[in-house]
Amino acid sequence: MRKNQIISLVLLSISGLLLFTVFQKNKAINQSKPSFAADQTYRVSFNYYLEDFDSQDQVNWYLPQNSSRQQIDSLNFPTALIPKKDAYGTRLRWIAHGETQYKQLQTSFVFKGKAYQHQIPENFKTDTESATQYLVSTPLIQTDAPEIIALADQISEANSSDLLRITAAFDRVVQIPSAPIITKTDALTALSRNYASCNGKSRLFVALARAMGYPARLSGGLILENAQKRTSHVWTELKIDGQWIPFDTLNGHFGYLPANYLAIHHGDRAMLSHSPGMSFDYNYSMKQVEVLKFLEHPTATLSSFSPLGLFRLLESGVLNTTALYLILMLPLGGLLVAFLRNVVGLKTFGVFLPVLIAYALFETGFGLGILLFTGLILFVGLASRPFQRLGLLHTPKLVISLTLMVVFMLAGTAAGLYFDIPWLRSLTVFPTIILTLSAEKFSNLIVEDGLADASRMLFQTLLAVSCCYLLFQQQLIFEWLVVFPEFLMLIIVIAILLGRYIGFRLVEIVRFNPLLK
């Protein structure tokens, strides 16, 4: 009785501590929950380096602004500069004014973006407000050029609705081969050369849209990724029923921008410019910030709530999301397998082996992964049976199984590459050691209990793997464990209760049900 009291006290203490810490942290999180639900978050820095400049040399660059699909936080720039709005966006201008002959200018901010797919109507309402500004011809967007007009008329005559005309013009520009041209390319040149970069293709699409009577403009910014680069990006926007809709003819985005597109300015103007003759260099530094989507918080924000959180590991890069996912889900998967063994009554290849196999299935998909795993286990298990008759010790037999596994995987991968079969090329993603141990267990079971019993245990192991795979697909559970790692203590509580279970297993109830009646 005293033992039961001690166990009950331990369980109550762990549960009380768990509830207290979760309550305190959840309260802090709810009080600071942001209103903007971002799909991706990046830390971005514009770095400009100047040398040997004259007293009146200047640098101009545009700053990103908030919109319905992006939010800019923690915006920092040189304190002496004052942002000014113009027709293209919000601009900063730095003028030398006799400063030293070396200068570094920097703008940094946190970008939160979300992807958005616009629903475009079949026919558009007439927009007289933009008739002059966004329909006229310019030196780089030659709307009135005969070649542009001829192509626009051809597209208009072949399509009966506004949506079909815009789609046909978009497809025509998308088909133009892309080329990494650094200099500006006008619309007519992009059409005649039949190759262009993002700025040439975007100008051509704007010219065609304007020639067909649709208000259009350029939009510029950056495609964010974990990198440091110098290239910006340009796309097109059409004003449809009073709303500016994005179209990226370089990457084929129709009425859509991905979450990592940072919009900075509008119109046919450079995002960055400087006085000629000065020594000038620059780069854009970007780093993605891990975001827990169900809380809509960047991990950097959550790290201030509690030292028990795992946000700093993600933020610092000590562990990436994949590694932390495996670490946190491993005990949860082990608890599930223990439940299946002790309560349900399944017989599996160990406790954590089904968990690791389930995790490996994420590389290939569930159906294909199960087939590959079963095929490999059966092949290696059956192929190693002749070596059992030689009376070899356990370790040499394990080496033989490992060698057979590696040979089979290499042969399958080579065949997949030669015959271009994707599922054969996927063989190498399986952890070789895990498969070897599974094959060794299967081979030993065949010798000890026969092929029928070994096959039944393999089937039950696959059932446990399937349950673990379904558990691992619940991203919400992983994010809760990142925010509330205290729940790992709950696993200990459940494991203690599970360890004291001495009742019937479910398969035994089914098996002996006639006798029990």
Short mmCIF file of C-alpha atoms in Angstrom, two decimals:
data_model
loop_
_atom_site.label_atom_id
_atom_site.label_comp_id
_atom_site.label_asym_id
_atom_site.label_seq_id
_atom_site.Cartn_x
_atom_site.Cartn_y
_atom_site.Cartn_z
CA MET A 1 0.00 0.00 0.00
CA ARG A 2 2.87 2.35 0.78
CA LYS A 3 4.32 1.76 -2.67
CA ASN A 4 1.01 2.79 -4.24
CA GLN A 5 0.92 5.94 -2.14
CA ILE A 6 4.43 6.91 -3.22
CA ILE A 7 3.55 6.36 -6.87
CA SER A 8 0.36 8.41 -6.52
CA LEU A 9 2.29 11.25 -4.86
CA VAL A 10 4.88 11.26 -7.66
CA LEU A 11 2.18 11.32 -10.31
CA LEU A 12 0.29 14.15 -8.60
CA SER A 13 3.49 16.20 -8.19
CA ILE A 14 4.47 15.82 -11.84
CA SER A 15 0.93 16.61 -13.00
CA GLY A 16 0.69 19.70 -10.77
CA LEU A 17 4.03 21.06 -11.96
CA LEU A 18 3.04 20.41 -15.54
CA LEU A 19 -0.27 22.24 -15.24
CA PHE A 20 1.33 25.23 -13.49
CA THR A 21 4.07 25.78 -16.07
CA VAL A 22 1.70 25.29 -19.01
CA PHE A 23 -0.80 27.77 -17.53
CA GLN A 24 1.84 30.46 -16.98
CA LYS A 25 3.37 30.09 -20.44
CA ASN A 26 0.00 29.90 -22.21
CA LYS A 27 -1.09 33.10 -20.46
CA ALA A 28 2.00 34.97 -21.68
CA ILE A 29 1.59 33.65 -25.23
CA ASN A 30 -2.08 34.64 -25.48
CA GLN A 31 -1.36 38.16 -24.24
CA SER A 32 1.12 38.80 -27.08
CA LYS A 33 -0.40 36.77 -29.90
CA PRO A 34 0.10 38.69 -33.18
CA SER A 35 -2.81 39.51 -35.48
CA PHE A 36 -0.95 38.72 -38.75
CA ALA A 37 -0.80 34.98 -39.54
CA ALA A 38 2.43 34.56 -41.52
CA ASP A 39 3.34 31.51 -43.60
CA GLN A 40 7.04 32.40 -43.66
CA THR A 41 9.22 34.76 -41.62
CA TYR A 42 12.67 36.11 -42.55
CA ARG A 43 15.27 38.41 -41.07
CA VAL A 44 16.42 40.66 -43.91
CA SER A 45 19.31 43.11 -44.14
CA PHE A 46 20.20 45.53 -46.97
CA ASN A 47 23.95 46.17 -46.80
CA TYR A 48 25.50 49.02 -48.86
CA TYR A 49 29.26 49.74 -48.95
CA LEU A 50 30.59 53.08 -50.25
CA GLU A 51 34.15 54.24 -50.89
CA ASP A 52 35.89 57.23 -52.57
CA PHE A 53 32.75 59.34 -52.94
CA ASP A 54 32.37 63.08 -53.51
CA SER A 55 30.65 65.46 -51.13
CA GLN A 56 27.32 65.43 -52.99
CA ASP A 57 27.19 61.75 -53.99
CA GLN A 58 24.02 59.99 -52.94
CA VAL A 59 22.39 56.59 -52.57
CA ASN A 60 18.65 56.01 -52.93
CA TRP A 61 16.79 52.86 -51.95
CA TYR A 62 13.21 51.88 -51.21
CA LEU A 63 11.86 50.41 -47.98
CA PRO A 64 9.23 47.66 -47.74
CA GLN A 65 5.81 48.55 -46.37
CA ASN A 66 2.95 46.63 -44.76
CA SER A 67 0.17 45.24 -46.91
CA SER A 68 -2.52 42.58 -46.77
CA ARG A 69 0.01 39.83 -47.60
CA GLN A 70 3.14 41.06 -45.81
CA GLN A 71 4.07 42.69 -42.53
CA ILE A 72 7.34 44.45 -41.72
CA ASP A 73 8.53 44.52 -38.10
CA SER A 74 11.63 45.91 -36.36
CA LEU A 75 12.54 48.18 -39.28
CA ASN A 76 15.94 49.84 -38.66
CA PHE A 77 17.83 52.27 -40.91
CA PRO A 78 20.37 55.10 -40.41
CA THR A 79 18.85 57.47 -37.87
CA ALA A 80 19.82 60.61 -39.80
CA LEU A 81 17.69 59.60 -42.79
CA ILE A 82 14.00 60.41 -43.09
CA PRO A 83 11.76 58.16 -45.22
CA LYS A 84 9.80 59.99 -47.91
CA LYS A 85 6.92 58.71 -50.00
CA ASP A 86 6.86 59.18 -53.75
CA ALA A 87 4.91 57.69 -56.64
CA TYR A 88 6.86 54.42 -56.42
CA GLY A 89 6.97 53.71 -52.67
CA THR A 90 8.77 54.87 -49.53
CA ARG A 91 12.34 55.94 -50.23
CA LEU A 92 15.48 56.69 -48.23
CA ARG A 93 18.13 59.06 -49.61
CA TRP A 94 21.66 59.35 -48.22
CA ILE A 95 23.87 62.28 -49.31
CA ALA A 96 27.60 62.35 -48.55
CA HIS A 97 27.93 65.98 -47.28
CA GLY A 98 31.71 65.74 -46.85
CA GLU A 99 31.77 62.53 -44.79
CA THR A 100 34.74 60.18 -44.58
CA GLN A 101 35.75 58.21 -47.66
CA TYR A 102 34.27 54.95 -46.44
CA LYS A 103 30.72 54.34 -45.34
CA GLN A 104 28.48 51.38 -44.62
CA LEU A 105 24.72 51.84 -44.78
CA GLN A 106 22.36 49.17 -43.52
CA THR A 107 18.62 48.59 -43.38
CA SER A 108 17.30 45.61 -41.44
CA PHE A 109 13.83 44.30 -40.66
CA VAL A 110 11.75 41.19 -40.00
CA PHE A 111 9.52 40.15 -42.90
CA LYS A 112 6.33 38.16 -42.35
CA GLY A 113 4.66 36.98 -45.51
CA LYS A 114 1.80 34.79 -46.58
CA ALA A 115 0.89 33.33 -49.93
CA TYR A 116 -2.34 34.46 -51.52
CA GLN A 117 -4.17 33.24 -54.60
CA HIS A 118 -6.50 35.85 -56.09
CA GLN A 119 -9.80 34.82 -57.66
CA ILE A 120 -9.98 36.60 -61.00
CA PRO A 121 -13.45 37.22 -62.53
CA GLU A 122 -14.30 36.31 -66.10
CA ASN A 123 -14.88 39.94 -67.09
CA PHE A 124 -13.52 43.09 -65.44
CA LYS A 125 -15.20 46.34 -64.51
CA THR A 126 -14.07 49.40 -66.48
CA ASP A 127 -11.42 51.41 -64.62
CA THR A 128 -11.44 55.03 -65.85
CA GLU A 129 -9.39 56.29 -62.89
CA SER A 130 -6.23 54.53 -64.08
CA ALA A 131 -6.80 55.23 -67.78
CA THR A 132 -3.99 57.75 -68.14
CA GLN A 133 -1.26 56.70 -65.73
CA TYR A 134 -1.27 52.93 -66.22
CA LEU A 135 -2.27 52.69 -69.88
CA VAL A 136 0.25 55.01 -71.53
CA SER A 137 3.34 54.05 -73.50
CA THR A 138 6.81 54.74 -72.05
CA PRO A 139 10.35 54.46 -73.48
CA LEU A 140 10.74 51.00 -71.90
CA ILE A 141 7.12 49.88 -72.13
CA GLN A 142 6.24 50.57 -75.78
CA THR A 143 2.49 50.07 -75.65
CA ASP A 144 2.01 51.92 -78.98
CA ALA A 145 4.67 49.96 -80.91
CA PRO A 146 3.15 48.26 -84.00
CA GLU A 147 4.50 44.84 -82.96
CA ILE A 148 2.95 45.14 -79.49
CA ILE A 149 -0.37 46.37 -80.87
CA ALA A 150 -0.49 43.58 -83.47
CA LEU A 151 0.10 40.87 -80.85
CA ALA A 152 -2.42 42.46 -78.46
CA ASP A 153 -5.07 42.63 -81.21
CA GLN A 154 -4.41 39.00 -82.15
CA ILE A 155 -4.89 37.90 -78.54
CA SER A 156 -8.05 40.02 -78.10
CA GLU A 157 -9.69 38.71 -81.27
CA ALA A 158 -8.97 35.05 -80.37
CA ASN A 159 -10.45 35.29 -76.85
CA SER A 160 -13.93 36.42 -75.85
CA SER A 161 -13.49 37.38 -72.17
CA ASP A 162 -11.09 39.52 -70.15
CA LEU A 163 -9.81 36.53 -68.19
CA LEU A 164 -9.09 34.53 -71.35
CA ARG A 165 -7.24 37.48 -72.92
CA ILE A 166 -5.09 38.06 -69.86
CA THR A 167 -4.40 34.32 -69.61
CA ALA A 168 -3.36 34.14 -73.28
CA ALA A 169 -1.05 37.16 -72.93
CA PHE A 170 0.43 35.71 -69.75
CA ASP A 171 1.06 32.32 -71.38
CA ARG A 172 2.65 34.02 -74.39
CA VAL A 173 5.16 35.87 -72.21
CA VAL A 174 5.82 32.85 -69.95
CA GLN A 175 6.86 30.83 -73.03
CA ILE A 176 9.71 33.25 -73.75
CA PRO A 177 12.99 31.60 -72.61
CA SER A 178 14.52 33.16 -69.52
CA ALA A 179 18.02 34.61 -69.61
CA PRO A 180 20.08 36.11 -66.74
CA ILE A 181 20.35 39.59 -68.27
CA ILE A 182 21.48 42.16 -65.71
CA THR A 183 20.69 45.32 -67.70
CA LYS A 184 17.22 46.69 -68.30
CA THR A 185 15.33 45.13 -71.19
CA ASP A 186 12.44 47.01 -72.77
CA ALA A 187 9.22 45.32 -73.86
CA LEU A 188 9.90 45.50 -77.61
CA THR A 189 13.40 44.03 -77.24
CA ALA A 190 12.07 41.15 -75.13
CA LEU A 191 9.51 40.39 -77.86
CA SER A 192 11.94 40.60 -80.80
CA ARG A 193 14.83 38.69 -79.13
CA ASN A 194 12.47 36.08 -77.64
CA TYR A 195 14.54 35.82 -74.48
CA ALA A 196 14.66 38.06 -71.40
CA SER A 197 15.07 38.20 -67.64
CA CYS A 198 12.32 39.06 -65.18
CA ASN A 199 12.35 42.80 -65.96
CA GLY A 200 12.08 42.31 -69.75
CA LYS A 201 9.29 39.74 -69.51
CA SER A 202 7.40 41.86 -66.98
CA ARG A 203 7.61 44.97 -69.19
CA LEU A 204 6.34 42.99 -72.17
CA PHE A 205 3.36 41.71 -70.19
CA VAL A 206 2.61 45.26 -68.97
CA ALA A 207 2.80 46.54 -72.57
CA LEU A 208 0.44 43.83 -73.86
CA ALA A 209 -2.02 44.41 -71.01
CA ARG A 210 -2.05 48.16 -71.57
CA ALA A 211 -2.46 47.71 -75.33
CA MET A 212 -5.57 45.59 -74.63
CA GLY A 213 -6.92 48.29 -72.29
CA TYR A 214 -6.04 46.82 -68.90
CA PRO A 215 -4.24 49.10 -66.36
CA ALA A 216 -0.87 47.52 -65.51
CA ARG A 217 2.35 48.39 -63.72
CA LEU A 218 5.63 46.85 -62.58
CA SER A 219 6.28 45.79 -59.00
CA GLY A 220 9.68 44.99 -57.54
CA GLY A 221 11.30 43.40 -54.53
CA LEU A 222 13.15 40.27 -53.48
CA ILE A 223 12.56 36.54 -53.49
CA LEU A 224 13.64 35.59 -49.97
CA GLU A 225 15.65 32.47 -49.17
CA ASN A 226 18.40 31.42 -46.79
CA ALA A 227 21.16 33.16 -48.71
CA GLN A 228 23.14 36.32 -49.33
CA LYS A 229 22.62 37.65 -52.85
CA ARG A 230 22.59 40.75 -55.04
CA THR A 231 19.69 40.08 -57.38
CA SER A 232 16.28 41.69 -57.01
CA HIS A 233 13.11 40.61 -58.79
CA VAL A 234 10.39 42.27 -60.85
CA TRP A 235 6.85 41.13 -61.58
CA THR A 236 3.64 42.64 -62.96
CA GLU A 237 0.45 43.90 -61.37
CA LEU A 238 -2.88 44.41 -63.16
CA LYS A 239 -5.65 46.55 -61.70
CA ILE A 240 -8.72 44.36 -61.79
CA ASP A 241 -11.98 45.61 -60.27
CA GLY A 242 -10.10 48.17 -58.19
CA GLN A 243 -7.51 45.74 -56.82
CA TRP A 244 -3.88 45.28 -57.91
CA ILE A 245 -3.39 41.58 -58.78
CA PRO A 246 0.19 40.16 -59.10
CA PHE A 247 1.47 38.12 -62.07
CA ASP A 248 5.01 36.74 -62.25
CA THR A 249 5.81 35.80 -65.86
CA LEU A 250 9.29 34.53 -64.98
CA ASN A 251 8.15 31.89 -62.46
CA GLY A 252 4.64 31.32 -63.82
CA HIS A 253 2.60 32.72 -60.91
CA PHE A 254 -0.84 33.74 -62.23
CA GLY A 255 -2.71 36.00 -59.81
CA TYR A 256 -0.52 34.62 -57.05
CA LEU A 257 2.59 35.45 -55.03
CA PRO A 258 4.36 32.92 -52.77
CA ALA A 259 4.92 33.71 -49.11
CA ASN A 260 8.62 34.48 -49.65
CA TYR A 261 8.04 37.34 -52.13
CA LEU A 262 9.00 40.65 -50.49
CA ALA A 263 7.31 43.57 -52.27
CA ILE A 264 9.24 46.83 -51.93
CA HIS A 265 8.22 49.32 -54.64
CA HIS A 266 5.88 49.82 -57.60
CA GLY A 267 6.50 51.26 -61.03
CA ASP A 268 9.33 51.13 -63.55
CA ARG A 269 12.08 52.35 -61.25
CA ALA A 270 15.14 50.70 -59.72
CA MET A 271 14.88 49.53 -56.14
CA LEU A 272 18.42 50.83 -55.54
CA SER A 273 20.34 53.63 -57.26
CA HIS A 274 23.50 55.66 -56.59
CA SER A 275 25.60 58.43 -58.11
CA PRO A 276 27.79 57.31 -61.02
CA GLY A 277 31.56 57.07 -60.53
CA MET A 278 31.53 56.18 -56.84
CA SER A 279 32.88 52.85 -55.57
CA PHE A 280 29.77 51.02 -54.48
CA ASP A 281 28.93 47.47 -53.48
CA TYR A 282 25.93 45.83 -51.85
CA ASN A 283 24.25 42.59 -50.87
CA TYR A 284 20.96 41.39 -49.44
CA SER A 285 21.26 39.05 -46.47
CA MET A 286 18.28 36.82 -45.64
CA LYS A 287 17.67 34.13 -43.05
CA GLN A 288 14.42 32.29 -42.45
CA VAL A 289 13.03 32.29 -38.91
CA GLU A 290 11.24 29.20 -37.66
CA VAL A 291 7.55 29.90 -37.07
CA LEU A 292 5.12 27.84 -35.04
CA LYS A 293 2.09 28.32 -37.24
CA PHE A 294 -0.65 27.31 -34.86
CA LEU A 295 0.48 30.04 -32.47
CA GLU A 296 1.45 32.48 -35.26
CA HIS A 297 4.62 33.36 -33.34
CA PRO A 298 8.22 33.45 -34.57
CA THR A 299 10.42 31.32 -32.34
CA ALA A 300 12.46 34.39 -31.46
CA THR A 301 9.39 35.95 -29.84
CA LEU A 302 8.44 32.78 -27.99
CA SER A 303 11.94 32.38 -26.55
CA SER A 304 11.30 35.29 -24.18
CA PHE A 305 8.34 33.58 -22.51
CA SER A 306 10.13 30.75 -20.72
CA PRO A 307 13.63 29.28 -20.45
CA LEU A 308 12.00 25.84 -20.67
CA GLY A 309 11.01 26.42 -24.30
CA LEU A 310 13.01 24.90 -27.14
CA PHE A 311 12.79 28.00 -29.32
CA ARG A 312 16.41 29.00 -28.78
CA LEU A 313 17.59 25.71 -30.23
CA LEU A 314 15.69 26.44 -33.44
CA GLU A 315 16.61 30.12 -33.47
CA SER A 316 20.34 29.54 -32.96
CA GLY A 317 20.55 26.73 -35.50
CA VAL A 318 21.91 24.21 -32.99
CA LEU A 319 19.08 21.91 -34.11
CA ASN A 320 17.04 22.24 -37.25
CA THR A 321 13.33 21.47 -37.34
CA THR A 322 13.87 17.96 -38.72
CA ALA A 323 16.31 16.93 -35.98
CA LEU A 324 14.19 18.43 -33.19
CA TYR A 325 11.12 16.75 -34.65
CA LEU A 326 12.76 13.33 -34.39
CA ILE A 327 13.99 13.96 -30.85
CA LEU A 328 10.60 15.11 -29.53
CA MET A 329 8.46 12.55 -31.34
CA LEU A 330 10.69 9.57 -30.46
CA PRO A 331 9.44 9.14 -26.84
CA LEU A 332 5.86 9.81 -27.95
CA GLY A 333 6.15 7.14 -30.64
CA GLY A 334 7.74 4.79 -28.11
CA LEU A 335 4.80 5.34 -25.76
CA LEU A 336 2.39 4.51 -28.57
CA VAL A 337 4.25 1.29 -29.39
CA ALA A 338 4.31 0.36 -25.68
CA PHE A 339 0.54 0.86 -25.56
CA LEU A 340 0.09 -1.30 -28.64
CA ARG A 341 2.23 -4.02 -27.08
CA ASN A 342 0.99 -3.96 -23.46
CA VAL A 343 -2.68 -3.06 -23.93
CA VAL A 344 -3.57 -4.01 -27.48
CA GLY A 345 -1.27 -7.05 -27.54
CA LEU A 346 0.71 -6.53 -30.75
CA LYS A 347 4.08 -8.23 -31.09
CA THR A 348 6.65 -5.99 -32.78
CA PHE A 349 10.36 -5.86 -33.57
CA GLY A 350 11.26 -4.03 -30.35
CA VAL A 351 9.80 -0.72 -29.13
CA PHE A 352 11.71 2.01 -30.93
CA LEU A 353 12.39 0.17 -34.18
CA PRO A 354 8.80 0.74 -35.46
CA VAL A 355 9.17 4.42 -34.50
CA LEU A 356 12.35 4.84 -36.54
CA ILE A 357 10.87 2.98 -39.50
CA ALA A 358 7.80 5.24 -39.42
CA TYR A 359 10.02 8.30 -39.38
CA ALA A 360 11.93 6.98 -42.43
CA LEU A 361 8.64 6.65 -44.36
CA PHE A 362 8.38 10.44 -44.57
CA GLU A 363 11.11 10.39 -47.22
CA THR A 364 9.20 8.15 -49.64
CA GLY A 365 5.56 8.39 -48.67
CA PHE A 366 3.58 5.84 -46.74
CA GLY A 367 2.40 3.40 -49.42
CA LEU A 368 5.65 3.18 -51.36
CA GLY A 369 7.68 3.12 -48.15
CA ILE A 370 5.76 0.18 -46.70
CA LEU A 371 6.21 -1.80 -49.94
CA LEU A 372 9.94 -1.05 -50.10
CA PHE A 373 10.46 -1.84 -46.43
CA THR A 374 8.56 -5.13 -46.63
CA GLY A 375 10.38 -6.15 -49.80
CA LEU A 376 13.80 -5.40 -48.35
CA ILE A 377 13.09 -7.22 -45.08
CA LEU A 378 11.77 -10.30 -46.86
CA PHE A 379 14.65 -10.35 -49.32
CA VAL A 380 17.43 -9.97 -46.77
CA GLY A 381 15.71 -12.22 -44.23
CA LEU A 382 15.21 -15.05 -46.71
CA ALA A 383 18.58 -14.54 -48.44
CA SER A 384 20.42 -14.85 -45.11
CA ARG A 385 18.69 -18.12 -44.16
CA PRO A 386 21.36 -20.37 -45.77
CA PHE A 387 24.00 -18.75 -43.55
CA GLN A 388 22.04 -19.85 -40.46
CA ARG A 389 22.85 -23.48 -41.31
CA LEU A 390 26.59 -22.78 -41.17
CA GLY A 391 26.39 -22.23 -37.41
CA LEU A 392 27.88 -18.75 -37.56
CA LEU A 393 28.02 -16.48 -34.53
CA HIS A 394 25.60 -13.57 -34.23
CA THR A 395 27.99 -10.75 -35.17
CA PRO A 396 29.28 -12.27 -38.44
CA LYS A 397 25.68 -13.02 -39.45
CA LEU A 398 24.81 -9.39 -38.80
CA VAL A 399 27.68 -8.31 -41.07
CA ILE A 400 26.35 -10.61 -43.80
CA SER A 401 22.86 -9.12 -43.47
CA LEU A 402 24.28 -5.60 -43.58
CA THR A 403 26.29 -6.42 -46.72
CA LEU A 404 23.27 -7.95 -48.46
CA MET A 405 21.21 -4.88 -47.57
CA VAL A 406 23.82 -2.48 -48.99
CA VAL A 407 24.24 -4.54 -52.19
CA PHE A 408 20.48 -4.66 -52.72
CA MET A 409 20.05 -0.94 -52.13
CA LEU A 410 22.93 0.00 -54.45
CA ALA A 411 21.64 -2.32 -57.16
CA GLY A 412 18.15 -0.90 -56.85
CA THR A 413 19.39 2.68 -56.95
CA ALA A 414 21.53 2.00 -60.03
CA ALA A 415 18.56 0.37 -61.76
CA GLY A 416 16.36 3.34 -60.83
CA LEU A 417 18.82 5.79 -62.34
CA TYR A 418 19.35 3.68 -65.48
CA PHE A 419 15.66 3.06 -66.19
CA ASP A 420 14.50 6.39 -64.69
CA ILE A 421 12.28 4.74 -62.06
CA PRO A 422 11.75 7.22 -59.16
CA TRP A 423 10.64 4.64 -56.57
CA LEU A 424 13.81 2.59 -57.11
CA ARG A 425 15.93 5.69 -56.61
CA SER A 426 14.20 6.13 -53.23
CA LEU A 427 15.83 3.02 -51.77
CA THR A 428 18.83 4.92 -50.44
CA VAL A 429 16.75 7.06 -48.09
CA PHE A 430 16.13 4.16 -45.72
CA PRO A 431 18.47 3.94 -42.75
CA THR A 432 20.61 0.94 -43.62
CA ILE A 433 21.23 -0.06 -40.02
CA ILE A 434 17.52 -0.01 -39.14
CA LEU A 435 16.66 -2.21 -42.08
CA THR A 436 19.55 -4.55 -41.31
CA LEU A 437 18.43 -5.00 -37.69
CA SER A 438 14.87 -5.62 -38.83
CA ALA A 439 16.02 -8.16 -41.38
CA GLU A 440 18.19 -9.88 -38.78
CA LYS A 441 15.27 -10.14 -36.35
CA PHE A 442 13.04 -11.50 -39.11
CA SER A 443 15.68 -14.06 -40.13
CA ASN A 444 16.16 -15.24 -36.51
CA LEU A 445 12.41 -15.56 -36.02
CA ILE A 446 12.16 -17.76 -39.11
CA VAL A 447 14.75 -20.11 -37.61
CA GLU A 448 13.27 -20.10 -34.08
CA ASP A 449 9.51 -19.94 -34.71
CA GLY A 450 9.02 -20.69 -38.37
CA LEU A 451 8.10 -18.55 -41.37
CA ALA A 452 4.41 -18.25 -40.40
CA ASP A 453 5.06 -16.79 -36.93
CA ALA A 454 7.81 -14.53 -38.26
CA SER A 455 5.49 -13.20 -40.95
CA ARG A 456 2.77 -12.53 -38.35
CA MET A 457 5.20 -10.50 -36.23
CA LEU A 458 6.32 -8.60 -39.34
CA PHE A 459 2.68 -7.80 -40.13
CA GLN A 460 2.03 -6.58 -36.57
CA THR A 461 5.20 -4.50 -36.70
CA LEU A 462 3.88 -2.85 -39.87
CA LEU A 463 0.61 -2.09 -38.03
CA ALA A 464 2.60 -0.36 -35.28
CA VAL A 465 4.62 1.51 -37.92
CA SER A 466 1.37 2.69 -39.53
CA CYS A 467 0.05 3.98 -36.20
CA CYS A 468 3.30 5.83 -35.52
CA TYR A 469 3.25 7.32 -39.03
CA LEU A 470 -0.27 8.68 -38.46
CA LEU A 471 0.86 10.13 -35.13
CA PHE A 472 3.90 11.79 -36.70
CA GLN A 473 1.74 13.50 -39.30
CA GLN A 474 0.11 15.59 -36.58
CA GLN A 475 2.23 18.74 -36.84
CA LEU A 476 0.17 20.30 -34.06
CA ILE A 477 1.56 17.78 -31.53
CA PHE A 478 5.14 18.61 -32.46
CA GLU A 479 4.55 22.35 -32.15
CA TRP A 480 2.89 21.89 -28.77
CA LEU A 481 5.94 19.97 -27.56
CA VAL A 482 8.23 22.77 -28.81
CA VAL A 483 6.22 25.36 -26.92
CA PHE A 484 5.43 23.14 -23.94
CA PRO A 485 8.25 20.60 -23.51
CA GLU A 486 6.83 20.05 -20.04
CA PHE A 487 4.42 17.61 -21.67
CA LEU A 488 7.34 15.17 -21.95
CA MET A 489 6.84 14.68 -18.21
CA LEU A 490 3.29 13.60 -18.98
CA ILE A 491 4.73 10.77 -21.06
CA ILE A 492 6.50 9.56 -17.91
CA VAL A 493 3.24 9.69 -15.97
CA ILE A 494 1.39 7.70 -18.64
CA ALA A 495 4.28 5.23 -18.89
CA ILE A 496 4.12 4.62 -15.12
CA LEU A 497 0.39 3.94 -15.33
CA LEU A 498 0.95 1.75 -18.37
CA GLY A 499 3.67 -0.18 -16.56
CA ARG A 500 1.25 -1.09 -13.77
CA TYR A 501 -1.42 -2.37 -16.13
CA ILE A 502 -1.99 -6.10 -15.56
CA GLY A 503 -5.35 -6.54 -17.25
CA PHE A 504 -6.28 -8.42 -20.40
CA ARG A 505 -4.84 -7.32 -23.71
CA LEU A 506 -7.41 -6.50 -26.38
CA VAL A 507 -6.32 -9.34 -28.66
CA GLU A 508 -6.67 -11.73 -25.71
CA ILE A 509 -10.22 -10.53 -25.04
CA VAL A 510 -11.08 -11.19 -28.69
CA ARG A 511 -9.27 -14.52 -28.70
CA PHE A 512 -10.74 -15.86 -25.46
CA ASN A 513 -14.14 -14.20 -25.72
CA PRO A 514 -16.02 -17.54 -26.13
CA LEU A 515 -14.27 -18.94 -23.05
CA LEU A 516 -14.96 -15.80 -20.99
CA LYS A 517 -18.65 -16.06 -21.84
#
